[in-house]
Tab-separated table of C-alpha atoms and ligand atoms in Angstrom:
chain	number	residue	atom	x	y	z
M	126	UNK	CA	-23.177	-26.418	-13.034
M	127	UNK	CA	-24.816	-23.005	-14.260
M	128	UNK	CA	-21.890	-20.175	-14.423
M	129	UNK	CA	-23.068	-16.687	-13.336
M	130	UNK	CA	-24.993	-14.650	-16.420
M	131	UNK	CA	-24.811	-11.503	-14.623
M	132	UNK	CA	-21.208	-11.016	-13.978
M	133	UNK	CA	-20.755	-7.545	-14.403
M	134	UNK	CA	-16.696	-7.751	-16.067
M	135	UNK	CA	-15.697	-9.520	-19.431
M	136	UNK	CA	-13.079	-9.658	-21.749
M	137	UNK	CA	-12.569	-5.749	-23.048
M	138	UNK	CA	-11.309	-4.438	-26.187
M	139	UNK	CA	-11.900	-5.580	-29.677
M	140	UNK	CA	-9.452	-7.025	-32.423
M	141	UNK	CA	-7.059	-4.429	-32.381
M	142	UNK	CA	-3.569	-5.486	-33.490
M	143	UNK	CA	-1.612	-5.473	-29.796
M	144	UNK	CA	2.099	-5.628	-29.885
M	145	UNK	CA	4.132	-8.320	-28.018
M	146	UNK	CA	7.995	-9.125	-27.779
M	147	UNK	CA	9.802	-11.563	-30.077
M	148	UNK	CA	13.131	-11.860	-29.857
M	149	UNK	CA	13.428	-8.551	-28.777
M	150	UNK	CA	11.498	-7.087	-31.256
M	151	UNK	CA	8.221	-5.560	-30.750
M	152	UNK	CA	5.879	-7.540	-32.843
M	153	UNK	CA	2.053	-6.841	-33.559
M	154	UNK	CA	-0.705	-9.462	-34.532
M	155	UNK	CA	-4.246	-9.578	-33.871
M	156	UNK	CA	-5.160	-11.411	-30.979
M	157	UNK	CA	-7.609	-14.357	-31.934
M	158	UNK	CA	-10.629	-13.617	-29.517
M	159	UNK	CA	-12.842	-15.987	-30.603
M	160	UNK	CA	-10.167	-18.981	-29.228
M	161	UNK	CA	-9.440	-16.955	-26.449
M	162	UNK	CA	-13.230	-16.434	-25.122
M	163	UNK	CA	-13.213	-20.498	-25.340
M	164	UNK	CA	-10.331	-20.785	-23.497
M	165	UNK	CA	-11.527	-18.089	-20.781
M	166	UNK	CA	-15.026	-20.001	-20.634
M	167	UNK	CA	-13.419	-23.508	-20.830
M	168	UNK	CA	-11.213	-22.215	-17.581
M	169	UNK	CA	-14.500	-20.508	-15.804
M	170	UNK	CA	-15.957	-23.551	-16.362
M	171	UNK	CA	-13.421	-25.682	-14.935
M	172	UNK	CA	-13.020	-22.951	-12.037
M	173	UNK	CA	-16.832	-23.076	-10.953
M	174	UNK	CA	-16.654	-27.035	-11.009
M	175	UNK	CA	-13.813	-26.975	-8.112
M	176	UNK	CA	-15.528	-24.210	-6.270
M	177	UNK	CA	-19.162	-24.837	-5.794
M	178	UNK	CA	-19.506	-23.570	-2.357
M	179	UNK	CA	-17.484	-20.791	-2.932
M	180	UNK	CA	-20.032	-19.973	-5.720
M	181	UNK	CA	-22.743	-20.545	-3.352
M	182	UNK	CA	-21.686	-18.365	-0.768
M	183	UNK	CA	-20.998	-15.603	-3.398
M	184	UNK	CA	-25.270	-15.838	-4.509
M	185	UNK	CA	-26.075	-15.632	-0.958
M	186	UNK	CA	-23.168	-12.791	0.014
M	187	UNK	CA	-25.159	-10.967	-3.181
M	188	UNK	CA	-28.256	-10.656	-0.948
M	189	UNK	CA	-26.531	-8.432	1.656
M	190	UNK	CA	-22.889	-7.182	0.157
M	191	UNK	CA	-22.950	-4.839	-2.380
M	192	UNK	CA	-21.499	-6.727	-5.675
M	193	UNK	CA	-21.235	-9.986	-2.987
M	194	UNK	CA	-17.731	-8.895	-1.779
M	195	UNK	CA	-16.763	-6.472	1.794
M	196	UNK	CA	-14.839	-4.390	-0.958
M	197	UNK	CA	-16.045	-4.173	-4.689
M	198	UNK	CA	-12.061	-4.430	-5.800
M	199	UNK	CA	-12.203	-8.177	-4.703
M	200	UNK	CA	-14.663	-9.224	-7.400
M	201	UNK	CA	-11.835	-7.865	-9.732
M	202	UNK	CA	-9.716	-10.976	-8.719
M	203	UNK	CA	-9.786	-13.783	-11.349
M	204	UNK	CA	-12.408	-16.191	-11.941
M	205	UNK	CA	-16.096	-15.206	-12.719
M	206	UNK	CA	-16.804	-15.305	-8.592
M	207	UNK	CA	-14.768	-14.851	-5.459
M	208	UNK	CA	-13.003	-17.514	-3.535
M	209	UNK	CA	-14.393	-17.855	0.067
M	210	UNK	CA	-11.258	-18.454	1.986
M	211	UNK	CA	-11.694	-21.056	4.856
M	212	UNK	CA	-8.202	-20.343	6.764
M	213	UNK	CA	-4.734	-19.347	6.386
M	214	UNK	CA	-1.069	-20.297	8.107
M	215	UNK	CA	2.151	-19.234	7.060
M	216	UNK	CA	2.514	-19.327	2.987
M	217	UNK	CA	-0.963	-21.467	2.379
M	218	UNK	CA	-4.687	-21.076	3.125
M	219	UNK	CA	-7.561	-23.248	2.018
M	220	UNK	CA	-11.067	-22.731	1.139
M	221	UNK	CA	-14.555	-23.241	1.816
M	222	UNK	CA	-14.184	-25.874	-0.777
M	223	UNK	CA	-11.302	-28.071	0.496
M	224	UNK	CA	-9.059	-26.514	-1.660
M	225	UNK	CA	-5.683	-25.678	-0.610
M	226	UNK	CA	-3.351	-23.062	-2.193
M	227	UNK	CA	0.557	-21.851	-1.718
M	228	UNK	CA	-0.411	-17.875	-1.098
M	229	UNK	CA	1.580	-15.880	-2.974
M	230	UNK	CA	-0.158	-12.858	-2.528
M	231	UNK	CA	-0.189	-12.911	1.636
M	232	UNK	CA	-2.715	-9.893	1.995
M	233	UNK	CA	-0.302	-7.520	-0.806
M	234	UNK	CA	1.953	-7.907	2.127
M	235	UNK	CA	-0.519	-7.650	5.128
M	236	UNK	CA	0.817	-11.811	5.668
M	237	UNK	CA	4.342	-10.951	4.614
M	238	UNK	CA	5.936	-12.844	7.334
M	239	UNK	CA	3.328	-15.618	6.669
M	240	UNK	CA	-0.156	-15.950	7.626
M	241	UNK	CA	-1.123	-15.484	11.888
M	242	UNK	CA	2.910	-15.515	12.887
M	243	UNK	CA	2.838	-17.269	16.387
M	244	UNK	CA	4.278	-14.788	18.573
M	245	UNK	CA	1.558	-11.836	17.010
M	246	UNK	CA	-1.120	-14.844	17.742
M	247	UNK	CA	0.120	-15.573	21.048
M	248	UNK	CA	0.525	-11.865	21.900
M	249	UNK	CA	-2.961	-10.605	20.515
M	250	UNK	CA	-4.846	-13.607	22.072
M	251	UNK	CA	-3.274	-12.106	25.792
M	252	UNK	CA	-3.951	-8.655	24.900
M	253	UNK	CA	-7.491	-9.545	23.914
M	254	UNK	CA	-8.655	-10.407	27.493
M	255	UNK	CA	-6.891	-7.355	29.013
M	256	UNK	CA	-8.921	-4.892	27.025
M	257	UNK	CA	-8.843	-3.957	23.229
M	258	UNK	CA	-9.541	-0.022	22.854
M	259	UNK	CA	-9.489	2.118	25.731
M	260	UNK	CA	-8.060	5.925	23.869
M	261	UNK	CA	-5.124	5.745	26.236
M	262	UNK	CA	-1.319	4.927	26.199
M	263	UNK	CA	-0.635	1.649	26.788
M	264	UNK	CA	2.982	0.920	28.636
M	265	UNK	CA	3.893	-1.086	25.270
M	266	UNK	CA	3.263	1.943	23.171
M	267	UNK	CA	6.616	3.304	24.581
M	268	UNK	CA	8.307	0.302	23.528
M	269	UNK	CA	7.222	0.393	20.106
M	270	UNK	CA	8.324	3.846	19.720
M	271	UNK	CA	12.196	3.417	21.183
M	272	UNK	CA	12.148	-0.301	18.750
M	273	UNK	CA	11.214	2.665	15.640
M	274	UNK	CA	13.334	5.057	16.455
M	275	UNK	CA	16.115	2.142	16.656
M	276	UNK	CA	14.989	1.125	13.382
M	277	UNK	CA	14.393	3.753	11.135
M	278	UNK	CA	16.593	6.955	13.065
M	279	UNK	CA	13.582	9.154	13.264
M	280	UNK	CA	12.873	10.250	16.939
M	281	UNK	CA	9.085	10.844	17.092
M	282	UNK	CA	6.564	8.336	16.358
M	283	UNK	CA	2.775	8.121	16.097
M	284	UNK	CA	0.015	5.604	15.190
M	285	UNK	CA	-2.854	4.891	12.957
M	286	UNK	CA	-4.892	1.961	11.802
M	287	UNK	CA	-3.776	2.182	8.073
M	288	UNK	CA	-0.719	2.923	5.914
M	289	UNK	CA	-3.532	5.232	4.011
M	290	UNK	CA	-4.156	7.402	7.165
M	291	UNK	CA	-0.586	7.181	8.026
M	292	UNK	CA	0.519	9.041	4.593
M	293	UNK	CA	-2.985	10.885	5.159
M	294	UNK	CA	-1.747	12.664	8.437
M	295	UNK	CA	1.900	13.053	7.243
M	296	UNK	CA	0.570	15.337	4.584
M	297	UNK	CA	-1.744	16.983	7.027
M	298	UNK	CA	1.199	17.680	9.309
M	299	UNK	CA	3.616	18.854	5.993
M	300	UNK	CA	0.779	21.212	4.794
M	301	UNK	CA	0.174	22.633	8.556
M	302	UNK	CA	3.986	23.388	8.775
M	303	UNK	CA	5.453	25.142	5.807
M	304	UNK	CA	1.311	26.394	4.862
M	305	UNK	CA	2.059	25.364	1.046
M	306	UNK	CA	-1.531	23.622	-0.545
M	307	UNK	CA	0.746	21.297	-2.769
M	308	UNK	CA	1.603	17.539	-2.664
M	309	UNK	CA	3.877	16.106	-5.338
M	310	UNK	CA	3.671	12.730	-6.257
M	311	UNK	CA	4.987	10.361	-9.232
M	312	UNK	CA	3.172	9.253	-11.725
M	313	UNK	CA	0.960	5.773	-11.036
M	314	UNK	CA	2.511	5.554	-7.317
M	315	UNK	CA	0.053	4.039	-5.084
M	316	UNK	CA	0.138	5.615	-1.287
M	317	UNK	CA	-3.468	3.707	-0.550
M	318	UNK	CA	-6.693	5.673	-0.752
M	319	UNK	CA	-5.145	9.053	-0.356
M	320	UNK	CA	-7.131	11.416	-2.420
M	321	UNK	CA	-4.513	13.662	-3.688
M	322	UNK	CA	-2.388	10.796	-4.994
M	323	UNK	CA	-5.034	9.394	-8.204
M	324	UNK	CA	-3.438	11.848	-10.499
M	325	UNK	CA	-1.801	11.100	-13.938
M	326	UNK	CA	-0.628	12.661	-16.929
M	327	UNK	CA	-1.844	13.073	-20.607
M	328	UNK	CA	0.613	12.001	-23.355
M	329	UNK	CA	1.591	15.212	-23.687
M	330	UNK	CA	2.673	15.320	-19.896
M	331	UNK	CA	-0.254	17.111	-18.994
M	332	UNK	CA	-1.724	16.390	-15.298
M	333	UNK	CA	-4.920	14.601	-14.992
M	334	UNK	CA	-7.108	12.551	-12.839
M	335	UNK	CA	-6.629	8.948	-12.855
M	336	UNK	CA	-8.895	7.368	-15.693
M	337	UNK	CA	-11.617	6.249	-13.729
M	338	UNK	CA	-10.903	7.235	-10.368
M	339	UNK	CA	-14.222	7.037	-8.375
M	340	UNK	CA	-15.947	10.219	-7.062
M	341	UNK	CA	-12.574	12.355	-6.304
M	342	UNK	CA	-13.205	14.603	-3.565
M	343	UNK	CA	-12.009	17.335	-5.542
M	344	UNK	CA	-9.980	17.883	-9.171
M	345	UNK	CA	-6.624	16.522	-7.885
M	346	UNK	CA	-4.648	18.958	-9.908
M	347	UNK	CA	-5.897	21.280	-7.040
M	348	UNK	CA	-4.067	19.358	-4.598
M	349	UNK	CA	-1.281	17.354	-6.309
M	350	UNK	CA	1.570	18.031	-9.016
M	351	UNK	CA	2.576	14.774	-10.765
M	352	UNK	CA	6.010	13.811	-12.681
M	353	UNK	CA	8.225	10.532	-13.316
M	354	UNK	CA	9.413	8.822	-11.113
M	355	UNK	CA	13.466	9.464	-11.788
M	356	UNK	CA	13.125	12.616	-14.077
M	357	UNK	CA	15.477	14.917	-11.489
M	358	UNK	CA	14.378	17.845	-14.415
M	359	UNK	CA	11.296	17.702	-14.023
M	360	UNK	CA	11.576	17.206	-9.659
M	361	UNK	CA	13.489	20.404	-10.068
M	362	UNK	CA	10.728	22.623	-11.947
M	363	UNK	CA	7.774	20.847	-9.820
M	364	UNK	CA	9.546	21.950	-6.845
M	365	UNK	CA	11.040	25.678	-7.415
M	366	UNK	CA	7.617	27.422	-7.763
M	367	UNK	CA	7.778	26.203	-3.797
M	368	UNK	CA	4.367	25.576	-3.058
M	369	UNK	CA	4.518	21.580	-2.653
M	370	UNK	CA	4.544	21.301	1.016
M	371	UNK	CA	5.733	17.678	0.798
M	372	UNK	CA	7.029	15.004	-1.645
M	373	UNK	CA	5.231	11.473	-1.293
M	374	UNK	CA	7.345	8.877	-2.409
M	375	UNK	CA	8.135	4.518	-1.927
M	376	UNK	CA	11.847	4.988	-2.359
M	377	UNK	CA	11.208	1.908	-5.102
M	378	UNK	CA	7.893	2.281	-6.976
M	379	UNK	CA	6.438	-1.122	-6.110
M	380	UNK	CA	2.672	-0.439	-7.157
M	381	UNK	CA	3.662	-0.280	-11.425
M	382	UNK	CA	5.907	-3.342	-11.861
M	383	UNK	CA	8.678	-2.406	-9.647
M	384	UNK	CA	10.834	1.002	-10.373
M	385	UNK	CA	14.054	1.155	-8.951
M	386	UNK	CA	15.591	4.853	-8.346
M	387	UNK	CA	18.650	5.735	-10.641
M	388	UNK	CA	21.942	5.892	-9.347
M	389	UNK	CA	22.266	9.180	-7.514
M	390	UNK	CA	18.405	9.771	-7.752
M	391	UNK	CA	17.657	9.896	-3.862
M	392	UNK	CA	20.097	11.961	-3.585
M	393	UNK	CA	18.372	14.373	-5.518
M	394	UNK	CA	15.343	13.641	-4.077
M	395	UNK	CA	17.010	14.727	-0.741
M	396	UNK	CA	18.611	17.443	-2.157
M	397	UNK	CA	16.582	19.448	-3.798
M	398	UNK	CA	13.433	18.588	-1.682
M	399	UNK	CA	15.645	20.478	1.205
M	400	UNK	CA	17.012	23.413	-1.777
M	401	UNK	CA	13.061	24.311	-1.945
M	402	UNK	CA	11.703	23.468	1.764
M	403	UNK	CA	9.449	20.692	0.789
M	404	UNK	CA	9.255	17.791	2.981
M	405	UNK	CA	10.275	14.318	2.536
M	406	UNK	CA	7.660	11.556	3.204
M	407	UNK	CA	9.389	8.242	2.456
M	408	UNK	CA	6.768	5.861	2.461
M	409	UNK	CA	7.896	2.067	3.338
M	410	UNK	CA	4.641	0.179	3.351
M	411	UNK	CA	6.210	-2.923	0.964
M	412	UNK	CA	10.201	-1.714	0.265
M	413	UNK	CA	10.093	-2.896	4.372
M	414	UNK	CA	10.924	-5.766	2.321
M	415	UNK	CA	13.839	-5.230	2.175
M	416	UNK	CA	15.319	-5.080	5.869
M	417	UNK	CA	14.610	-4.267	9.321
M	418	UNK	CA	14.814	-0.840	8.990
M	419	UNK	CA	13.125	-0.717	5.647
M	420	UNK	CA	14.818	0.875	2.257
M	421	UNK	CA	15.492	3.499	4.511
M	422	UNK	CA	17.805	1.753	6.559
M	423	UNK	CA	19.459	-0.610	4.455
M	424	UNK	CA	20.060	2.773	1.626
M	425	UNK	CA	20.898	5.485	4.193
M	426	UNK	CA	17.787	7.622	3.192
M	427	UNK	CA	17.084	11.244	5.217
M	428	UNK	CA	13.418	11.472	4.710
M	429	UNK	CA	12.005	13.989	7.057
M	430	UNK	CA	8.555	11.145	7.504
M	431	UNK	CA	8.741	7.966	7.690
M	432	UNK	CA	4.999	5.940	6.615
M	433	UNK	CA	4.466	1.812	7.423
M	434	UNK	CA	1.558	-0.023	7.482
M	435	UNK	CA	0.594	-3.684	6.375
M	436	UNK	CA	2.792	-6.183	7.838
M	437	UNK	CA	3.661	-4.175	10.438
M	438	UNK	CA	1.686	-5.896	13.209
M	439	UNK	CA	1.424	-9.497	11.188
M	440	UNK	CA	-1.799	-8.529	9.030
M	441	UNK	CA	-3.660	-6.676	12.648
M	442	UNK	CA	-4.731	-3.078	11.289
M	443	UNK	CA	-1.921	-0.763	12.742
M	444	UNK	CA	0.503	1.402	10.832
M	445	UNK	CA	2.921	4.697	12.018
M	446	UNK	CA	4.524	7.779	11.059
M	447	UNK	CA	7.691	8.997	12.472
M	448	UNK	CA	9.150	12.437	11.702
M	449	UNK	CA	12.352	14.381	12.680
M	450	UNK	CA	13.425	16.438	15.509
M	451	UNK	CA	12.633	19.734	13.117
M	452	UNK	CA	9.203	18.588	12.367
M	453	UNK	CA	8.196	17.630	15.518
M	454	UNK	CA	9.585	21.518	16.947
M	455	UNK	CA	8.165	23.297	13.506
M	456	UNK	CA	4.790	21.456	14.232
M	457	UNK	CA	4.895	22.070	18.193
M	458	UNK	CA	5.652	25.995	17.485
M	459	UNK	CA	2.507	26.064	14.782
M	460	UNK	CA	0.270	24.130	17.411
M	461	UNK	CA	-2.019	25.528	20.267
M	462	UNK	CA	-3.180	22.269	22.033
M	463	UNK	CA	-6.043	23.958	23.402
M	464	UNK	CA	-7.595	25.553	20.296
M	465	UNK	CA	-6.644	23.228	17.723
M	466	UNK	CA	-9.227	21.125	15.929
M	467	UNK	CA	-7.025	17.872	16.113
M	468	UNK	CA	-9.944	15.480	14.377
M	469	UNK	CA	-8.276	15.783	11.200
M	470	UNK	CA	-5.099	13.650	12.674
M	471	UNK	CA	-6.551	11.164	14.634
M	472	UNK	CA	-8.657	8.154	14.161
M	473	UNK	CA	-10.055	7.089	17.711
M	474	UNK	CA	-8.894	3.032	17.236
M	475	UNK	CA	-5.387	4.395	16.576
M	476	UNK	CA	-3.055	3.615	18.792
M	477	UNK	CA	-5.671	0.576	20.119
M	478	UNK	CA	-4.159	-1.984	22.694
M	479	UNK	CA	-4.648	-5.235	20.088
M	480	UNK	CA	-2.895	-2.977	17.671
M	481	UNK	CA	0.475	-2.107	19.812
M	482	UNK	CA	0.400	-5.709	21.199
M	483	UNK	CA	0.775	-6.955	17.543
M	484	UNK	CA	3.641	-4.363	16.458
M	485	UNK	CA	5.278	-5.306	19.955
M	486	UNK	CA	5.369	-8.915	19.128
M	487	UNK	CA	5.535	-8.849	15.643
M	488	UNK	CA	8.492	-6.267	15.734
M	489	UNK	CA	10.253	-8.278	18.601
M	490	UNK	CA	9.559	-11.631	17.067
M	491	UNK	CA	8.370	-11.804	13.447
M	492	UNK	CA	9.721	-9.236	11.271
M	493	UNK	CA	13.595	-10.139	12.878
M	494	UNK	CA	16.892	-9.497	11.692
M	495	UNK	CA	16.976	-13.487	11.234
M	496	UNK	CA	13.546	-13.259	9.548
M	497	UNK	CA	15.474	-11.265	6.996
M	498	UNK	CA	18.624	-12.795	6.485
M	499	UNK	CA	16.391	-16.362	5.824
M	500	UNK	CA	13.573	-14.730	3.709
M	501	UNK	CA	16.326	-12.366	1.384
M	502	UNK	CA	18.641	-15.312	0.997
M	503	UNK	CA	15.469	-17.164	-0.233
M	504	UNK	CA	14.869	-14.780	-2.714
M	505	UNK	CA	18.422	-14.331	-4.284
M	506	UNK	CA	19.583	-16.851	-7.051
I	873	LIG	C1	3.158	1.790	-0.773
I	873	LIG	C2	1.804	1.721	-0.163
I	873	LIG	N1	1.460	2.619	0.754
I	873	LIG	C3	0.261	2.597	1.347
I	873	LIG	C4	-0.659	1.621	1.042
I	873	LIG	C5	-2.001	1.638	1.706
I	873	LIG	O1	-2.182	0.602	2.599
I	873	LIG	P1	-3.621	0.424	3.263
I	873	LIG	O2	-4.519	-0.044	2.164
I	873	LIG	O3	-3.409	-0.632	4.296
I	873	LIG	O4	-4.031	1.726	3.817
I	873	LIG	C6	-0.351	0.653	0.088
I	873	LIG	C7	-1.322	-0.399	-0.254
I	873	LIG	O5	-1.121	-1.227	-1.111
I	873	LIG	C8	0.902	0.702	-0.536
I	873	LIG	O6	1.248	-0.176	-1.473
């Protein structure tokens, strides 16, 4: 078995000194490479062995997919090829290679009620003969909206395929109301492909783009302010020159480790993103975790948007945005229907009748107050 020569990662960095924890004490001592580029070889080895179709299909997937992958960030996954899944069901999926594995990934929460969830199956397999796109309101649609509202207290819902364009047209919506060019965000978040969100800071606290952040659309210090998640001194000075039209936030940081708020932080938050009219875009994409109604719920949060995406229709592309009564009149009394150009907000699959037959069924069936109660009290010990 020949392993790939022109795999375009490897091991980075040289024999710098890094520090690790002993006893908690932060200890440095060179890494030994050499043993560690035998080990890494010695496990590629071992890896291409067990996967030789999946290695197969990745040499002909070369021929046709750029890097051999739909989306280059999967050939960043380990091993020195990707694994060609075969199929998934609740917490396992095998591959092309007879191999079977206990996910614990589940599509970064796409599958987090478990891969294809019955009732979404059942439902989506129905819906599928009846029509899948058509660009008008389906009867279910309405349900969907009154089982959000119900949820999450926000009165006015709408769709789109992705928790990305769902933050995307929150903003849009934020920076058509109060007219300010500004988003703040904290520092590493991750909101999905949102341009204005790959911004960083120096050491010195200085904004940046993200290190490497691929062909921004435009310097995101244009667009963005950046702080720490937390740092209610620095929330206070980002947001009193009041030109940050909203704040875009997961009420626990979930994409850098995890980052819980401090006591009394989201209050704060609340507080002084009212003090200096900026809106309040509480994004729940993975802290749904943690309850029916999201962090939101279960923490009493005010956010003026509400963002979900992912497992929201049991791994079917479909995510929403709700706002408040004020948004939805400030927005209405900015608006001319006839003369606006609406493509900006929009997407023409939103809203699609596979999509709102998932959310019905997954809402109604899947994502449960008893799904809850069983999957936290797994969780605790
Ligand atoms: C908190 C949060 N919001 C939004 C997104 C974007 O989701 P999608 O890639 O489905 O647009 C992600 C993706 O990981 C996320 O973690």
């Amino acid at each position: 078995m020949v392993a790939p020569t022109d795999y375009p990662y490897s091991i980075q960095g040289g024999d710098k000194p890094r520090p690790y924890i002993k006893q908690n004490k932060i200890m440095t001592q060179p890494l030994n490479r050499t043993h560690l580029e035998t080990l890494l070889k010695q496990e590629e080895q071992l890896f291409h062995k067990n996967h030789p179709k999946s290695f197969e299909l990745y040499q002909r997937a070369r021929k046709s997919l750029h890097g051999g992958v739909p989306m280059l960030w999967m050939i960043r996954w380990a091993g020195s090829f990707p694994i060609f899944a075969k199929e998934a069901k609740g917490a396992h999926f095998t591959d092309v290679d007879g191999n079977s594995y206990i996910d614990f990934c589940l599509g970064d929460t796409g599958a987090m009620t478990g891969h294809a969830p019955e009732a979404t199956v059942k439902a989506i397999t129905e819906q599928i003969q009846k029509g899948i796109t058509l660009m008008l309101p389906f009867e279910d649609v309405i349900w969907v909206g009154e089982e959000l509202q119900r949820r999450f207290k926000l009165p006015y819902w709408q769709f789109a395929l992705t928790a990305t364009d769902a933050n995307r047209f929150a903003l849009r919506m934020a920076r058509h109301i109060t007219g300010r060019p500004k988003i703040l965000v904290f520092n590493y978040c991750y909101h999905g492909s949102v341009d204005e969100t790959f911004i960083t800071m120096d050491e010195e606290g200085t904004p940046m783009s993200r290190p490497n952040n691929m062909g921004p659309q435009i310097d995101p210090r244009e667009t963005s302010k950046v702080i720490e998640f937390n740092d209610i001194g620095a929330l206070e000075t980002a947001l009193s020159a009041r030109d940050v039209a909203a704040v875009l936030a997961e009420p626990v940081m979930t994409n850098i480790g995890i980052i819980h708020p401090k006591p009394g932080y989201h209050d704060a938050l609340r507080e002084l993103t009212r003090k200096y009219g900026t809106y309040l875009i509480i994004d729940e994409t993975h802290t749904i975790s943690t309850g029916p109604g999201g962090y939101t719920a279960s923490h009493g949060l005010q956010p003026d948007f509400l963002t979900l995406g992912k497992p929201l229709a049991g791994g079917v592309p479909a995510a929403i945005y709700g706002f408040t009564e004020e948004v939805s009149q400030a927005f209405t009394a900015k608006l001319s229907v006839e003369d606006s150009d609406v493509g900006g907000i929009g997407g023409t699959l939103a809203g699609n009748a596979l999509s709102i037959a998932a959310m019905k069924a997954t809402l109604q069936n899947v994502l449960t107050e008893e799904f809850y109660t069983k999957a936290i009290a797994l969780q605790t010990f």
